[in-house]
Amino acid sequence: MGRLIRWAATVCAALVIGLVGAPQVLGFDGFGDATADSTYDLEMRFEVELRGASPDRLELLVRTPGSDASFVTPVEPAGDVARYVWDTSTDHVTPNTLFTYQWRATVGDEVVLGPEETLRYEDDREGLDWQEAQLGEATVHWYGDAEAQARRFGELTAVGVEQAEDLLGTELAGPVDVFVYDSREDFFGALGPGAREWTGAAAYSELRTIFMWLGGGSASYLEVAMVHEVTHIVFFDATDNAFHGPARWLNEGIATWSESGDAGDERGIVEFEASGAGLFSFDAISEQFPIGERGGQLSYAQGTTLVDLIIDRHGREAIADIAAAYREGASDAEALEAGTGMAADELYAVFYDEFGVDAPAPIQAEPIAASNVDRPTAGLIDEGGVDVDPAAPPDSAPEQSPTDDADGASLPLLLLLALAGIAAVGGAVWAGRRAAERSR
Ligand SMILES: [Zn+2]
């Protein structure tokens, strides 16, 4: 299969070289005006004027905050304009995302780049007559009659930022936007599919944006939630590095701890679970929290309680030292050791000891048994004159995927597979972008 794919790649390369080498009747003479516009939940539309003849190749480069790689898409010019429409009705984009885009034309060996422009994807749904006010580092946005509540959130942003800056030993790196939604439908329409149903507020740290829902809880809950969310943004700035995001239990633990300056009710949750179903390993909650209510609650509670323990035993400066280590690219274990002087496993052991339980041990996966499903007998498959045997039952050849041997497959199929691979890589880029932090 490797040989055929290499051959297919050579054919593709030859096609591209052929296009680049095509003679020009009248040369491409640069870009005219570039414009972009968006309609929430429908589309983003990018347009550019082309001077002279069409270039050999035209591409649109789009980048989102926090990403150092661009999404590149080829665009076919239509006369002296080119247009790219991004369907956001199926590919959800979080409102207030600031896109940076640039057009790129290739003529022969020459590459012409248009100027970098930006498009802010605004939530312009009907009925949302946004108003805004600037309060210190925060711009609060509201609609309807939520002005007083929005201004209160703005004041709390300043309180939360100051508190988090003091704990983390850094400063907020830029302004913050706070959007206040009145109805559940409007709020979840902004968060998009996949948001947990129990979400009442959310911070998208890379977008420096917080979404608040007025129906998310009582007035006092919302005030605490506001401090929690803005702490996430200061934490993001304090730990920003090119390698990885810090442990989620630590991020949520610090945000929850900051609500009241101690572990609050979270300690009781850990005590209750320690005497019941047991506690989680911290490695198990360093990336994602469980979806279920009990698992989610316990993850927040363990994070908050361990943060409280670190501050209690090693002082507040331990948190600033942990953040500083992350900025230098430390792993979770290295950062915890930089702050506490203890190996991460020792620190965790102290935590479990405090609740009278052993540290959870890894569970060995059970081997997957052979299939006991009765399969109908299949005959030979006729494919382009090549007889391909039906795949062997998995229990008779467990080491080898029956689709590995594709020497008999036709070239168009291989090209399709290669294209599907390229599409999958593009999808991964956007999956990465959508993985921007979302929290309760
Ligand atoms: Zn959170």
PDB file of N, CA and C in Angstrom, residues 127-205:
ATOM      1  N   GLY A 127     -33.368  40.273  17.923  1.00  0.00           N
ATOM      2  CA  GLY A 127     -33.878  40.525  19.271  1.00  0.00           C
ATOM      3  C   GLY A 127     -32.779  40.821  20.280  1.00  0.00           C
ATOM      4  N   LEU A 128     -31.513  40.580  19.897  1.00  0.00           N
ATOM      5  CA  LEU A 128     -30.418  40.877  20.813  1.00  0.00           C
ATOM      6  C   LEU A 128     -29.865  42.272  20.475  1.00  0.00           C
ATOM      7  N   ASP A 129     -30.482  43.292  21.079  1.00  0.00           N
ATOM      8  CA  ASP A 129     -30.049  44.682  20.814  1.00  0.00           C
ATOM      9  C   ASP A 129     -28.947  45.047  21.804  1.00  0.00           C
ATOM     10  N   TRP A 130     -27.753  44.570  21.491  1.00  0.00           N
ATOM     11  CA  TRP A 130     -26.626  44.696  22.424  1.00  0.00           C
ATOM     12  C   TRP A 130     -26.293  46.143  22.748  1.00  0.00           C
ATOM     13  N   GLN A 131     -26.043  46.380  24.023  1.00  0.00           N
ATOM     14  CA  GLN A 131     -25.483  47.653  24.482  1.00  0.00           C
ATOM     15  C   GLN A 131     -24.229  47.308  25.274  1.00  0.00           C
ATOM     16  N   GLU A 132     -23.347  48.271  25.429  1.00  0.00           N
ATOM     17  CA  GLU A 132     -22.112  47.946  26.145  1.00  0.00           C
ATOM     18  C   GLU A 132     -21.622  49.090  26.987  1.00  0.00           C
ATOM     19  N   ALA A 133     -20.827  48.761  27.976  1.00  0.00           N
ATOM     20  CA  ALA A 133     -20.195  49.764  28.829  1.00  0.00           C
ATOM     21  C   ALA A 133     -18.820  49.266  29.213  1.00  0.00           C
ATOM     22  N   GLN A 134     -17.889  50.211  29.358  1.00  0.00           N
ATOM     23  CA  GLN A 134     -16.505  49.874  29.712  1.00  0.00           C
ATOM     24  C   GLN A 134     -16.330  50.107  31.206  1.00  0.00           C
ATOM     25  N   LEU A 135     -15.910  49.070  31.920  1.00  0.00           N
ATOM     26  CA  LEU A 135     -15.637  49.229  33.357  1.00  0.00           C
ATOM     27  C   LEU A 135     -14.243  48.681  33.634  1.00  0.00           C
ATOM     28  N   GLY A 136     -13.271  49.540  33.680  1.00  0.00           N
ATOM     29  CA  GLY A 136     -11.894  49.097  33.882  1.00  0.00           C
ATOM     30  C   GLY A 136     -11.453  48.217  32.728  1.00  0.00           C
ATOM     31  N   GLU A 137     -10.969  47.015  33.046  1.00  0.00           N
ATOM     32  CA  GLU A 137     -10.469  46.098  32.013  1.00  0.00           C
ATOM     33  C   GLU A 137     -11.609  45.371  31.300  1.00  0.00           C
ATOM     34  N   ALA A 138     -12.834  45.502  31.822  1.00  0.00           N
ATOM     35  CA  ALA A 138     -13.952  44.736  31.271  1.00  0.00           C
ATOM     36  C   ALA A 138     -14.864  45.592  30.401  1.00  0.00           C
ATOM     37  N   THR A 139     -15.297  45.002  29.293  1.00  0.00           N
ATOM     38  CA  THR A 139     -16.391  45.589  28.525  1.00  0.00           C
ATOM     39  C   THR A 139     -17.580  44.675  28.751  1.00  0.00           C
ATOM     40  N   VAL A 140     -18.648  45.225  29.345  1.00  0.00           N
ATOM     41  CA  VAL A 140     -19.825  44.397  29.581  1.00  0.00           C
ATOM     42  C   VAL A 140     -20.850  44.672  28.479  1.00  0.00           C
ATOM     43  N   HIS A 141     -21.486  43.600  28.022  1.00  0.00           N
ATOM     44  CA  HIS A 141     -22.471  43.678  26.943  1.00  0.00           C
ATOM     45  C   HIS A 141     -23.779  43.102  27.478  1.00  0.00           C
ATOM     46  N   TRP A 142     -24.877  43.789  27.231  1.00  0.00           N
ATOM     47  CA  TRP A 142     -26.171  43.282  27.666  1.00  0.00           C
ATOM     48  C   TRP A 142     -27.241  43.702  26.675  1.00  0.00           C
ATOM     49  N   TYR A 143     -28.406  43.089  26.792  1.00  0.00           N
ATOM     50  CA  TYR A 143     -29.566  43.508  25.993  1.00  0.00           C
ATOM     51  C   TYR A 143     -30.766  43.524  26.919  1.00  0.00           C
ATOM     52  N   GLY A 144     -31.881  44.065  26.449  1.00  0.00           N
ATOM     53  CA  GLY A 144     -33.070  44.150  27.312  1.00  0.00           C
ATOM     54  C   GLY A 144     -32.809  45.089  28.480  1.00  0.00           C
ATOM     55  N   ASP A 145     -33.305  44.719  29.653  1.00  0.00           N
ATOM     56  CA  ASP A 145     -33.145  45.629  30.791  1.00  0.00           C
ATOM     57  C   ASP A 145     -32.161  45.082  31.823  1.00  0.00           C
ATOM     58  N   ALA A 146     -31.072  44.503  31.354  1.00  0.00           N
ATOM     59  CA  ALA A 146     -30.092  43.884  32.265  1.00  0.00           C
ATOM     60  C   ALA A 146     -28.914  44.811  32.579  1.00  0.00           C
ATOM     61  N   GLU A 147     -29.092  46.117  32.336  1.00  0.00           N
ATOM     62  CA  GLU A 147     -27.935  47.019  32.495  1.00  0.00           C
ATOM     63  C   GLU A 147     -27.357  46.991  33.913  1.00  0.00           C
ATOM     64  N   ALA A 148     -28.212  47.084  34.925  1.00  0.00           N
ATOM     65  CA  ALA A 148     -27.714  47.142  36.313  1.00  0.00           C
ATOM     66  C   ALA A 148     -26.919  45.883  36.643  1.00  0.00           C
ATOM     67  N   GLN A 149     -27.453  44.715  36.249  1.00  0.00           N
ATOM     68  CA  GLN A 149     -26.768  43.441  36.524  1.00  0.00           C
ATOM     69  C   GLN A 149     -25.440  43.367  35.762  1.00  0.00           C
ATOM     70  N   ALA A 150     -25.458  43.842  34.507  1.00  0.00           N
ATOM     71  CA  ALA A 150     -24.233  43.808  33.699  1.00  0.00           C
ATOM     72  C   ALA A 150     -23.159  44.697  34.318  1.00  0.00           C
ATOM     73  N   ARG A 151     -23.559  45.875  34.777  1.00  0.00           N
ATOM     74  CA  ARG A 151     -22.570  46.777  35.394  1.00  0.00           C
ATOM     75  C   ARG A 151     -22.012  46.169  36.678  1.00  0.00           C
ATOM     76  N   ARG A 152     -22.858  45.477  37.413  1.00  0.00           N
ATOM     77  CA  ARG A 152     -22.397  44.802  38.626  1.00  0.00           C
ATOM     78  C   ARG A 152     -21.351  43.733  38.269  1.00  0.00           C
ATOM     79  N   PHE A 153     -21.601  42.991  37.185  1.00  0.00           N
ATOM     80  CA  PHE A 153     -20.626  41.991  36.730  1.00  0.00           C
ATOM     81  C   PHE A 153     -19.292  42.668  36.373  1.00  0.00           C
ATOM     82  N   GLY A 154     -19.384  43.857  35.775  1.00  0.00           N
ATOM     83  CA  GLY A 154     -18.174  44.595  35.414  1.00  0.00           C
ATOM     84  C   GLY A 154     -17.361  44.948  36.656  1.00  0.00           C
ATOM     85  N   GLU A 155     -18.058  45.411  37.701  1.00  0.00           N
ATOM     86  CA  GLU A 155     -17.368  45.746  38.963  1.00  0.00           C
ATOM     87  C   GLU A 155     -16.716  44.501  39.559  1.00  0.00           C
ATOM     88  N   LEU A 156     -17.439  43.377  39.505  1.00  0.00           N
ATOM     89  CA  LEU A 156     -16.913  42.131  40.070  1.00  0.00           C
ATOM     90  C   LEU A 156     -15.725  41.599  39.275  1.00  0.00           C
ATOM     91  N   THR A 157     -15.692  41.901  37.986  1.00  0.00           N
ATOM     92  CA  THR A 157     -14.544  41.501  37.176  1.00  0.00           C
ATOM     93  C   THR A 157     -13.280  42.119  37.761  1.00  0.00           C
ATOM     94  N   ALA A 158     -13.373  43.418  38.089  1.00  0.00           N
ATOM     95  CA  ALA A 158     -12.209  44.113  38.650  1.00  0.00           C
ATOM     96  C   ALA A 158     -11.786  43.468  39.971  1.00  0.00           C
ATOM     97  N   VAL A 159     -12.769  43.129  40.811  1.00  0.00           N
ATOM     98  CA  VAL A 159     -12.475  42.494  42.112  1.00  0.00           C
ATOM     99  C   VAL A 159     -11.788  41.146  41.887  1.00  0.00           C
ATOM    100  N   GLY A 160     -12.373  40.341  41.001  1.00  0.00           N
ATOM    101  CA  GLY A 160     -11.831  39.005  40.733  1.00  0.00           C
ATOM    102  C   GLY A 160     -10.440  39.058  40.119  1.00  0.00           C
ATOM    103  N   VAL A 161     -10.230  40.018  39.205  1.00  0.00           N
ATOM    104  CA  VAL A 161      -8.925  40.147  38.551  1.00  0.00           C
ATOM    105  C   VAL A 161      -7.861  40.497  39.581  1.00  0.00           C
ATOM    106  N   GLU A 162      -8.162  41.463  40.442  1.00  0.00           N
ATOM    107  CA  GLU A 162      -7.165  41.907  41.416  1.00  0.00           C
ATOM    108  C   GLU A 162      -6.772  40.755  42.359  1.00  0.00           C
ATOM    109  N   GLN A 163      -7.793  40.049  42.818  1.00  0.00           N
ATOM    110  CA  GLN A 163      -7.577  38.915  43.713  1.00  0.00           C
ATOM    111  C   GLN A 163      -6.731  37.823  43.046  1.00  0.00           C
ATOM    112  N   ALA A 164      -7.065  37.505  41.789  1.00  0.00           N
ATOM    113  CA  ALA A 164      -6.352  36.431  41.082  1.00  0.00           C
ATOM    114  C   ALA A 164      -4.925  36.861  40.729  1.00  0.00           C
ATOM    115  N   GLU A 165      -4.754  38.138  40.375  1.00  0.00           N
ATOM    116  CA  GLU A 165      -3.405  38.627  40.076  1.00  0.00           C
ATOM    117  C   GLU A 165      -2.513  38.483  41.310  1.00  0.00           C
ATOM    118  N   ASP A 166      -3.080  38.778  42.475  1.00  0.00           N
ATOM    119  CA  ASP A 166      -2.326  38.691  43.718  1.00  0.00           C
ATOM    120  C   ASP A 166      -1.938  37.234  44.010  1.00  0.00           C
ATOM    121  N   LEU A 167      -2.871  36.316  43.814  1.00  0.00           N
ATOM    122  CA  LEU A 167      -2.612  34.902  44.099  1.00  0.00           C
ATOM    123  C   LEU A 167      -1.615  34.309  43.110  1.00  0.00           C
ATOM    124  N   LEU A 168      -1.770  34.667  41.822  1.00  0.00           N
ATOM    125  CA  LEU A 168      -0.979  34.026  40.772  1.00  0.00           C
ATOM    126  C   LEU A 168       0.313  34.776  40.461  1.00  0.00           C
ATOM    127  N   GLY A 169       0.467  35.959  41.037  1.00  0.00           N
ATOM    128  CA  GLY A 169       1.717  36.703  40.879  1.00  0.00           C
ATOM    129  C   GLY A 169       1.944  37.258  39.489  1.00  0.00           C
ATOM    130  N   THR A 170       0.856  37.488  38.744  1.00  0.00           N
ATOM    131  CA  THR A 170       0.991  38.050  37.399  1.00  0.00           C
ATOM    132  C   THR A 170      -0.105  39.095  37.185  1.00  0.00           C
ATOM    133  N   GLU A 171      -0.114  39.678  36.015  1.00  0.00           N
ATOM    134  CA  GLU A 171      -1.164  40.638  35.697  1.00  0.00           C
ATOM    135  C   GLU A 171      -1.995  40.127  34.523  1.00  0.00           C
ATOM    136  N   LEU A 172      -3.236  40.555  34.516  1.00  0.00           N
ATOM    137  CA  LEU A 172      -4.116  40.255  33.387  1.00  0.00           C
ATOM    138  C   LEU A 172      -3.440  40.766  32.114  1.00  0.00           C
ATOM    139  N   ALA A 173      -3.405  39.935  31.070  1.00  0.00           N
ATOM    140  CA  ALA A 173      -2.637  40.294  29.873  1.00  0.00           C
ATOM    141  C   ALA A 173      -3.414  41.137  28.866  1.00  0.00           C
ATOM    142  N   GLY A 174      -4.713  41.314  29.067  1.00  0.00           N
ATOM    143  CA  GLY A 174      -5.484  42.093  28.094  1.00  0.00           C
ATOM    144  C   GLY A 174      -6.913  42.250  28.571  1.00  0.00           C
ATOM    145  N   PRO A 175      -7.710  43.010  27.816  1.00  0.00           N
ATOM    146  CA  PRO A 175      -9.086  43.263  28.243  1.00  0.00           C
ATOM    147  C   PRO A 175      -9.964  42.006  28.202  1.00  0.00           C
ATOM    148  N   VAL A 176     -11.099  42.091  28.868  1.00  0.00           N
ATOM    149  CA  VAL A 176     -12.038  40.964  28.958  1.00  0.00           C
ATOM    150  C   VAL A 176     -13.415  41.445  28.507  1.00  0.00           C
ATOM    151  N   ASP A 177     -14.126  40.615  27.753  1.00  0.00           N
ATOM    152  CA  ASP A 177     -15.515  40.906  27.380  1.00  0.00           C
ATOM    153  C   ASP A 177     -16.451  40.028  28.189  1.00  0.00           C
ATOM    154  N   VAL A 178     -17.518  40.613  28.692  1.00  0.00           N
ATOM    155  CA  VAL A 178     -18.529  39.853  29.432  1.00  0.00           C
ATOM    156  C   VAL A 178     -19.871  40.034  28.721  1.00  0.00           C
ATOM    157  N   PHE A 179     -20.475  38.940  28.287  1.00  0.00           N
ATOM    158  CA  PHE A 179     -21.780  38.998  27.619  1.00  0.00           C
ATOM    159  C   PHE A 179     -22.844  38.444  28.564  1.00  0.00           C
ATOM    160  N   VAL A 180     -23.874  39.231  28.788  1.00  0.00           N
ATOM    161  CA  VAL A 180     -24.916  38.841  29.734  1.00  0.00           C
ATOM    162  C   VAL A 180     -26.170  38.441  28.953  1.00  0.00           C
ATOM    163  N   TYR A 181     -26.536  37.154  29.087  1.00  0.00           N
ATOM    164  CA  TYR A 181     -27.708  36.636  28.381  1.00  0.00           C
ATOM    165  C   TYR A 181     -28.877  36.507  29.339  1.00  0.00           C
ATOM    166  N   ASP A 182     -30.047  36.828  28.839  1.00  0.00           N
ATOM    167  CA  ASP A 182     -31.236  36.792  29.673  1.00  0.00           C
ATOM    168  C   ASP A 182     -31.901  35.414  29.643  1.00  0.00           C
ATOM    169  N   SER A 183     -32.151  34.898  28.437  1.00  0.00           N
ATOM    170  CA  SER A 183     -32.900  33.637  28.361  1.00  0.00           C
ATOM    171  C   SER A 183     -31.949  32.457  28.195  1.00  0.00           C
ATOM    172  N   ARG A 184     -32.446  31.293  28.620  1.00  0.00           N
ATOM    173  CA  ARG A 184     -31.674  30.065  28.498  1.00  0.00           C
ATOM    174  C   ARG A 184     -31.357  29.766  27.036  1.00  0.00           C
ATOM    175  N   GLU A 185     -32.359  29.992  26.185  1.00  0.00           N
ATOM    176  CA  GLU A 185     -32.207  29.703  24.759  1.00  0.00           C
ATOM    177  C   GLU A 185     -31.096  30.576  24.154  1.00  0.00           C
ATOM    178  N   ASP A 186     -31.093  31.857  24.510  1.00  0.00           N
ATOM    179  CA  ASP A 186     -30.059  32.755  23.982  1.00  0.00           C
ATOM    180  C   ASP A 186     -28.675  32.326  24.468  1.00  0.00           C
ATOM    181  N   PHE A 187     -28.597  31.972  25.750  1.00  0.00           N
ATOM    182  CA  PHE A 187     -27.309  31.602  26.366  1.00  0.00           C
ATOM    183  C   PHE A 187     -26.748  30.327  25.745  1.00  0.00           C
ATOM    184  N   PHE A 188     -27.571  29.282  25.661  1.00  0.00           N
ATOM    185  CA  PHE A 188     -27.072  28.024  25.102  1.00  0.00           C
ATOM    186  C   PHE A 188     -26.877  28.126  23.590  1.00  0.00           C
ATOM    187  N   GLY A 189     -27.595  29.051  22.961  1.00  0.00           N
ATOM    188  CA  GLY A 189     -27.377  29.311  21.538  1.00  0.00           C
ATOM    189  C   GLY A 189     -25.993  29.903  21.291  1.00  0.00           C
ATOM    190  N   ALA A 190     -25.463  30.615  22.292  1.00  0.00           N
ATOM    191  CA  ALA A 190     -24.114  31.177  22.176  1.00  0.00           C
ATOM    192  C   ALA A 190     -23.066  30.096  22.433  1.00  0.00           C
ATOM    193  N   LEU A 191     -23.306  29.249  23.427  1.00  0.00           N
ATOM    194  CA  LEU A 191     -22.330  28.200  23.776  1.00  0.00           C
ATOM    195  C   LEU A 191     -22.267  27.107  22.712  1.00  0.00           C
ATOM    196  N   GLY A 192     -23.397  26.878  22.045  1.00  0.00           N
ATOM    197  CA  GLY A 192     -23.406  25.898  20.966  1.00  0.00           C
ATOM    198  C   GLY A 192     -23.611  24.484  21.453  1.00  0.00           C
ATOM    199  N   PRO A 193     -23.686  23.538  20.505  1.00  0.00           N
ATOM    200  CA  PRO A 193     -23.926  22.157  20.882  1.00  0.00           C
ATOM    201  C   PRO A 193     -22.757  21.625  21.705  1.00  0.00           C
ATOM    202  N   GLY A 194     -23.046  20.714  22.601  1.00  0.00           N
ATOM    203  CA  GLY A 194     -21.974  20.118  23.394  1.00  0.00           C
ATOM    204  C   GLY A 194     -21.819  20.747  24.758  1.00  0.00           C
ATOM    205  N   ALA A 195     -22.476  21.906  24.987  1.00  0.00           N
ATOM    206  CA  ALA A 195     -22.371  22.519  26.315  1.00  0.00           C
ATOM    207  C   ALA A 195     -23.129  21.655  27.319  1.00  0.00           C
ATOM    208  N   ARG A 196     -22.546  21.507  28.520  1.00  0.00           N
ATOM    209  CA  ARG A 196     -23.215  20.743  29.567  1.00  0.00           C
ATOM    210  C   ARG A 196     -24.505  21.453  29.965  1.00  0.00           C
ATOM    211  N   GLU A 197     -25.544  20.662  30.193  1.00  0.00           N
ATOM    212  CA  GLU A 197     -26.853  21.265  30.473  1.00  0.00           C
ATOM    213  C   GLU A 197     -26.883  22.037  31.788  1.00  0.00           C
ATOM    214  N   TRP A 198     -25.935  21.711  32.697  1.00  0.00           N
ATOM    215  CA  TRP A 198     -25.940  22.396  33.987  1.00  0.00           C
ATOM    216  C   TRP A 198     -25.143  23.699  33.973  1.00  0.00           C
ATOM    217  N   THR A 199     -24.589  24.057  32.794  1.00  0.00           N
ATOM    218  CA  THR A 199     -23.743  25.250  32.727  1.00  0.00           C
ATOM    219  C   THR A 199     -24.560  26.514  33.011  1.00  0.00           C
ATOM    220  N   GLY A 200     -24.034  27.387  33.874  1.00  0.00           N
ATOM    221  CA  GLY A 200     -24.698  28.660  34.156  1.00  0.00           C
ATOM    222  C   GLY A 200     -23.859  29.853  33.762  1.00  0.00           C
ATOM    223  N   ALA A 201     -22.566  29.618  33.550  1.00  0.00           N
ATOM    224  CA  ALA A 201     -21.627  30.665  33.135  1.00  0.00           C
ATOM    225  C   ALA A 201     -20.458  29.960  32.481  1.00  0.00           C
ATOM    226  N   ALA A 202     -19.778  30.641  31.585  1.00  0.00           N
ATOM    227  CA  ALA A 202     -18.663  29.989  30.904  1.00  0.00           C
ATOM    228  C   ALA A 202     -17.594  31.000  30.537  1.00  0.00           C
ATOM    229  N   ALA A 203     -16.335  30.598  30.693  1.00  0.00           N
ATOM    230  CA  ALA A 203     -15.211  31.442  30.284  1.00  0.00           C
ATOM    231  C   ALA A 203     -14.492  30.774  29.127  1.00  0.00           C
ATOM    232  N   TYR A 204     -14.252  31.514  28.060  1.00  0.00           N
ATOM    233  CA  TYR A 204     -13.429  31.052  26.944  1.00  0.00           C
ATOM    234  C   TYR A 204     -12.147  31.876  27.017  1.00  0.00           C
ATOM    235  N   SER A 205     -11.167  31.330  27.740  1.00  0.00           N
ATOM    236  CA  SER A 205      -9.996  32.131  28.092  1.00  0.00           C
ATOM    237  C   SER A 205      -9.244  32.640  26.868  1.00  0.00           C
TER     238      SER A 205
END
